[in-house]
Amino acid sequence: MKKLILCMIAAVAGLTAAFGATAFKQDFKMDTSSYVPFDAATTLTLECPDSEGAKWIKAHFAEWFGNAAPKVVEGKTELSLPEAPADAKADRQIATYDEAYAAKVDASGVKIKARTLAGVRWACNTLRQLAIAKRGTFKVEGRILPTLTIVDKPHLAFRAVHLCWFPETRGEQIERAIRLAALLKFNYAIVEPWGTYKSEKHPWFAWPDAPLDKAEVKRLVAIGKDLGITLIPQLNCYGHASFARSSSKKHSTLDINPDYEPLFEPNGWVWCIMNPETQRVLREIIAEMHEDFGNPPYFHIGCDEAFGAQKCPLCVKGSHSEQLLAHLNGLSDFVKSRGARAMMWHDMLLDKTDPKWKNFVKFGSKESASIVDRLSRDLIICDWQYSYDNMKKKHVEWPTISYFADKGLDVAGCPWMNYLDMMTMSEHIVSKGAFGFIETTWHRLRGKEWEKMYMNAAHAAWGSPVSHGVSFQRSLRLVGRDMKIKNYLDTGYINYQIPPSYNGD
Ligand SMILES: [Zn+2]
């Protein structure tokens, strides 16, 4: 559950003031000494112009609470929602007000006000996270809620998590991560299969028995759509072409299907972009994935860490920067022709020898960084900055985000495990009118890191103080119940309490 530690409001108010970024302040008051019934005798009054809101609550209350579900009626409430300031310039700033909600719980019942189905969902998520079983009985006989009032809205319109599906990853883990992200009010999840997407057209590029087939993609997309989180597919279209971690020396194609060697540069890490067959294959897989994912508004083309390539005789000829530009703009145009925008990681676009990027992530050469001004403005730059110089420091300056934004590119700030400065990054994104916020998780989607990544990022994306403790655990458990989890391995935030390889005493 978000935002439950009121004593931290003051600290965040200080932060917001320092950046002067937002007029809105979350209003949250809760009295845990005064619980009221939240059961079949309770009436929930919903005020929302979208009739889908009431339908959504009724369906989900039946799913979550069964016979103990409160009654839902549509009607006027005395609640009010925050209004977008008159000087709001960007559509994406105004869009955050469309997701606002207000809720009130007292002895007279429960009231929710929202402008959209999205706001209704976030309000219900909040109430569900706060509801506990009625006390003093053997089994659940209804629930109770603390009396409360809340007026809330997200800080950013685009709030994503980035999820990696390795061959080692359990499918249940990805579904739990998607559902939990929605419960914590993220509205996008970028899904990056690491050789685990089963293309019908090009099955050779995945590991054998790849779990993410069409039916599974469609099932997950439908779950996300219902919960208010849009899934975005990712295909690495330059570096990371092995679809395996570099430290593993594995390659999802070349280790099993060596016939396809000409599609890659000799070391296999990078696609051979001057081979017209590579360009055909990438477009065919992008089209297939995009369609399987229900044609979402974005498609991530990867392109990070494209270093160390030993160039083939085709690619060694001509200008590297012109090759890159044609490759990236060509893919962007192709994604645009499908009605979507391409996203790419930023690192090749910053010159690693430029001292102004000291302490920031940059892997570009002078050549690769030189293409920024001629890149298609349809591309969204995903600027991953992990505070590698000092992860215990709260960084305030985010010059790389400013660099891309000032050049008129849409840019998303992407933290990882730099928990301390996620809030300052979120504030910086808002102050620059930048595109959004993407929490990356890589191979750390488990244990304490999972909790810290999700909790800190969710709160940064909503511009509110972090509350640790039982909230992640309770939220994860709600997700498990929704999935009707019965397997021990799919409970908690680790598969095993004691790893199978453990030989200690
Ligand atoms: Zn080549």
mmCIF file of N, CA and C in Angstrom, residues 133-181:
data_model
loop_
_atom_site.group_PDB
_atom_site.id
_atom_site.type_symbol
_atom_site.label_atom_id
_atom_site.label_comp_id
_atom_site.label_asym_id
_atom_site.label_seq_id
_atom_site.Cartn_x
_atom_site.Cartn_y
_atom_site.Cartn_z
ATOM 1 N N ALA A 133 -9.407 -8.593 7.542
ATOM 2 C CA ALA A 133 -10.540 -9.434 7.939
ATOM 3 C C ALA A 133 -11.145 -8.931 9.245
ATOM 4 N N LYS A 134 -12.459 -9.050 9.346
ATOM 5 C CA LYS A 134 -13.147 -8.755 10.596
ATOM 6 C C LYS A 134 -12.525 -9.624 11.688
ATOM 7 N N ARG A 135 -12.357 -9.075 12.859
ATOM 8 C CA ARG A 135 -11.650 -9.783 13.936
ATOM 9 C C ARG A 135 -12.543 -10.735 14.723
ATOM 10 N N GLY A 136 -11.912 -11.684 15.430
ATOM 11 C CA GLY A 136 -12.596 -12.482 16.444
ATOM 12 C C GLY A 136 -13.361 -13.682 15.927
ATOM 13 N N THR A 137 -13.136 -14.064 14.672
ATOM 14 C CA THR A 137 -13.847 -15.221 14.113
ATOM 15 C C THR A 137 -12.834 -16.274 13.690
ATOM 16 N N PHE A 138 -13.324 -17.486 13.385
ATOM 17 C CA PHE A 138 -12.438 -18.577 12.950
ATOM 18 C C PHE A 138 -11.995 -18.340 11.515
ATOM 19 N N LYS A 139 -12.974 -18.074 10.659
ATOM 20 C CA LYS A 139 -12.681 -17.810 9.255
ATOM 21 C C LYS A 139 -13.196 -16.418 8.893
ATOM 22 N N VAL A 140 -12.852 -15.959 7.705
ATOM 23 C CA VAL A 140 -13.260 -14.620 7.277
ATOM 24 C C VAL A 140 -14.783 -14.530 7.201
ATOM 25 N N GLU A 141 -15.328 -13.541 7.897
ATOM 26 C CA GLU A 141 -16.775 -13.292 7.841
ATOM 27 C C GLU A 141 -17.016 -11.845 7.433
ATOM 28 N N GLY A 142 -16.235 -11.361 6.524
ATOM 29 C CA GLY A 142 -16.342 -9.965 6.110
ATOM 30 C C GLY A 142 -15.079 -9.219 6.485
ATOM 31 N N ARG A 143 -14.989 -7.981 6.002
ATOM 32 C CA ARG A 143 -13.774 -7.194 6.222
ATOM 33 C C ARG A 143 -14.095 -5.867 6.896
ATOM 34 N N ILE A 144 -13.031 -5.201 7.347
ATOM 35 C CA ILE A 144 -13.174 -3.879 7.956
ATOM 36 C C ILE A 144 -12.131 -2.949 7.341
ATOM 37 N N LEU A 145 -12.445 -1.669 7.371
ATOM 38 C CA LEU A 145 -11.529 -0.646 6.858
ATOM 39 C C LEU A 145 -11.339 0.423 7.915
ATOM 40 N N PRO A 146 -10.149 1.005 8.021
ATOM 41 C CA PRO A 146 -9.999 2.165 8.902
ATOM 42 C C PRO A 146 -10.745 3.363 8.310
ATOM 43 N N THR A 147 -11.255 4.225 9.155
ATOM 44 C CA THR A 147 -11.864 5.445 8.625
ATOM 45 C C THR A 147 -10.747 6.273 7.974
ATOM 46 N N LEU A 148 -11.067 6.837 6.837
ATOM 47 C CA LEU A 148 -10.012 7.566 6.114
ATOM 48 C C LEU A 148 -10.611 8.511 5.084
ATOM 49 N N THR A 149 -9.800 9.484 4.700
ATOM 50 C CA THR A 149 -10.071 10.279 3.501
ATOM 51 C C THR A 149 -8.767 10.346 2.713
ATOM 52 N N ILE A 150 -8.895 10.268 1.399
ATOM 53 C CA ILE A 150 -7.708 10.375 0.565
ATOM 54 C C ILE A 150 -8.062 11.072 -0.741
ATOM 55 N N VAL A 151 -7.200 12.001 -1.143
ATOM 56 C CA VAL A 151 -7.279 12.605 -2.472
ATOM 57 C C VAL A 151 -5.893 12.430 -3.079
ATOM 58 N N ASP A 152 -5.844 11.793 -4.247
ATOM 59 C CA ASP A 152 -4.548 11.348 -4.750
ATOM 60 C C ASP A 152 -4.508 11.419 -6.268
ATOM 61 N N LYS A 153 -3.311 11.560 -6.801
ATOM 62 C CA LYS A 153 -3.111 11.474 -8.253
ATOM 63 C C LYS A 153 -1.652 11.132 -8.526
ATOM 64 N N PRO A 154 -1.378 10.522 -9.675
ATOM 65 C CA PRO A 154 0.025 10.191 -9.974
ATOM 66 C C PRO A 154 0.821 11.440 -10.301
ATOM 67 N N HIS A 155 2.144 11.305 -10.134
ATOM 68 C CA HIS A 155 3.054 12.393 -10.455
ATOM 69 C C HIS A 155 3.316 12.422 -11.955
ATOM 70 N N LEU A 156 3.336 11.221 -12.553
ATOM 71 C CA LEU A 156 3.719 11.077 -13.955
ATOM 72 C C LEU A 156 2.664 10.270 -14.700
ATOM 73 N N ALA A 157 2.437 10.642 -15.947
ATOM 74 C CA ALA A 157 1.413 9.938 -16.727
ATOM 75 C C ALA A 157 1.909 8.573 -17.207
ATOM 76 N N PHE A 158 3.208 8.454 -17.507
ATOM 77 C CA PHE A 158 3.770 7.174 -17.979
ATOM 78 C C PHE A 158 4.626 6.598 -16.863
ATOM 79 N N ARG A 159 4.160 5.492 -16.286
ATOM 80 C CA ARG A 159 4.843 4.878 -15.136
ATOM 81 C C ARG A 159 4.995 3.389 -15.419
ATOM 82 N N ALA A 160 6.221 2.965 -15.692
ATOM 83 C CA ALA A 160 6.411 1.583 -16.144
ATOM 84 C C ALA A 160 7.383 0.810 -15.267
ATOM 85 N N VAL A 161 7.217 -0.499 -15.295
ATOM 86 C CA VAL A 161 8.288 -1.397 -14.849
ATOM 87 C C VAL A 161 8.800 -2.127 -16.084
ATOM 88 N N HIS A 162 10.067 -2.512 -16.051
ATOM 89 C CA HIS A 162 10.697 -3.264 -17.141
ATOM 90 C C HIS A 162 11.019 -4.648 -16.581
ATOM 91 N N LEU A 163 10.430 -5.686 -17.199
ATOM 92 C CA LEU A 163 10.549 -7.046 -16.664
ATOM 93 C C LEU A 163 11.280 -7.950 -17.645
ATOM 94 N N CYS A 164 12.255 -8.692 -17.148
ATOM 95 C CA CYS A 164 13.042 -9.605 -17.994
ATOM 96 C C CYS A 164 12.579 -11.035 -17.772
ATOM 97 N N TRP A 165 12.268 -11.704 -18.872
ATOM 98 C CA TRP A 165 11.815 -13.101 -18.789
ATOM 99 C C TRP A 165 12.950 -13.990 -19.283
ATOM 100 N N PHE A 166 13.742 -14.501 -18.339
ATOM 101 C CA PHE A 166 14.846 -15.415 -18.656
ATOM 102 C C PHE A 166 14.300 -16.840 -18.753
ATOM 103 N N PRO A 167 15.076 -17.745 -19.376
ATOM 104 C CA PRO A 167 14.656 -19.150 -19.350
ATOM 105 C C PRO A 167 14.482 -19.658 -17.913
ATOM 106 N N GLU A 168 15.254 -19.080 -16.984
ATOM 107 C CA GLU A 168 15.171 -19.508 -15.578
ATOM 108 C C GLU A 168 13.966 -18.910 -14.852
ATOM 109 N N THR A 169 13.299 -17.927 -15.462
ATOM 110 C CA THR A 169 12.213 -17.228 -14.770
ATOM 111 C C THR A 169 10.933 -18.049 -14.848
ATOM 112 N N ARG A 170 10.272 -18.214 -13.738
ATOM 113 C CA ARG A 170 8.979 -18.891 -13.758
ATOM 114 C C ARG A 170 7.932 -17.952 -14.355
ATOM 115 N N GLY A 171 7.082 -18.491 -15.218
ATOM 116 C CA GLY A 171 6.009 -17.680 -15.803
ATOM 117 C C GLY A 171 5.135 -17.061 -14.723
ATOM 118 N N GLU A 172 4.922 -17.814 -13.657
ATOM 119 C CA GLU A 172 4.111 -17.295 -12.539
ATOM 120 C C GLU A 172 4.752 -16.039 -11.957
ATOM 121 N N GLN A 173 6.091 -16.009 -11.980
ATOM 122 C CA GLN A 173 6.795 -14.849 -11.429
ATOM 123 C C GLN A 173 6.511 -13.602 -12.270
ATOM 124 N N ILE A 174 6.499 -13.770 -13.600
ATOM 125 C CA ILE A 174 6.201 -12.624 -14.467
ATOM 126 C C ILE A 174 4.762 -12.176 -14.252
ATOM 127 N N GLU A 175 3.843 -13.130 -14.169
ATOM 128 C CA GLU A 175 2.447 -12.732 -13.947
ATOM 129 C C GLU A 175 2.288 -12.044 -12.594
ATOM 130 N N ARG A 176 2.971 -12.554 -11.586
ATOM 131 C CA ARG A 176 2.890 -11.883 -10.273
ATOM 132 C C ARG A 176 3.462 -10.469 -10.370
ATOM 133 N N ALA A 177 4.568 -10.329 -11.114
ATOM 134 C CA ALA A 177 5.199 -8.999 -11.240
ATOM 135 C C ALA A 177 4.288 -8.018 -11.976
ATOM 136 N N ILE A 178 3.565 -8.508 -12.987
ATOM 137 C CA ILE A 178 2.646 -7.639 -13.731
ATOM 138 C C ILE A 178 1.471 -7.228 -12.832
ATOM 139 N N ARG A 179 0.893 -8.221 -12.170
ATOM 140 C CA ARG A 179 -0.266 -7.924 -11.309
ATOM 141 C C ARG A 179 0.124 -7.011 -10.144
ATOM 142 N N LEU A 180 1.309 -7.249 -9.579
ATOM 143 C CA LEU A 180 1.749 -6.424 -8.447
ATOM 144 C C LEU A 180 2.039 -4.994 -8.903
ATOM 145 N N ALA A 181 2.608 -4.856 -10.095
ATOM 146 C CA ALA A 181 2.865 -3.509 -10.623
ATOM 147 C C ALA A 181 1.544 -2.750 -10.773
#
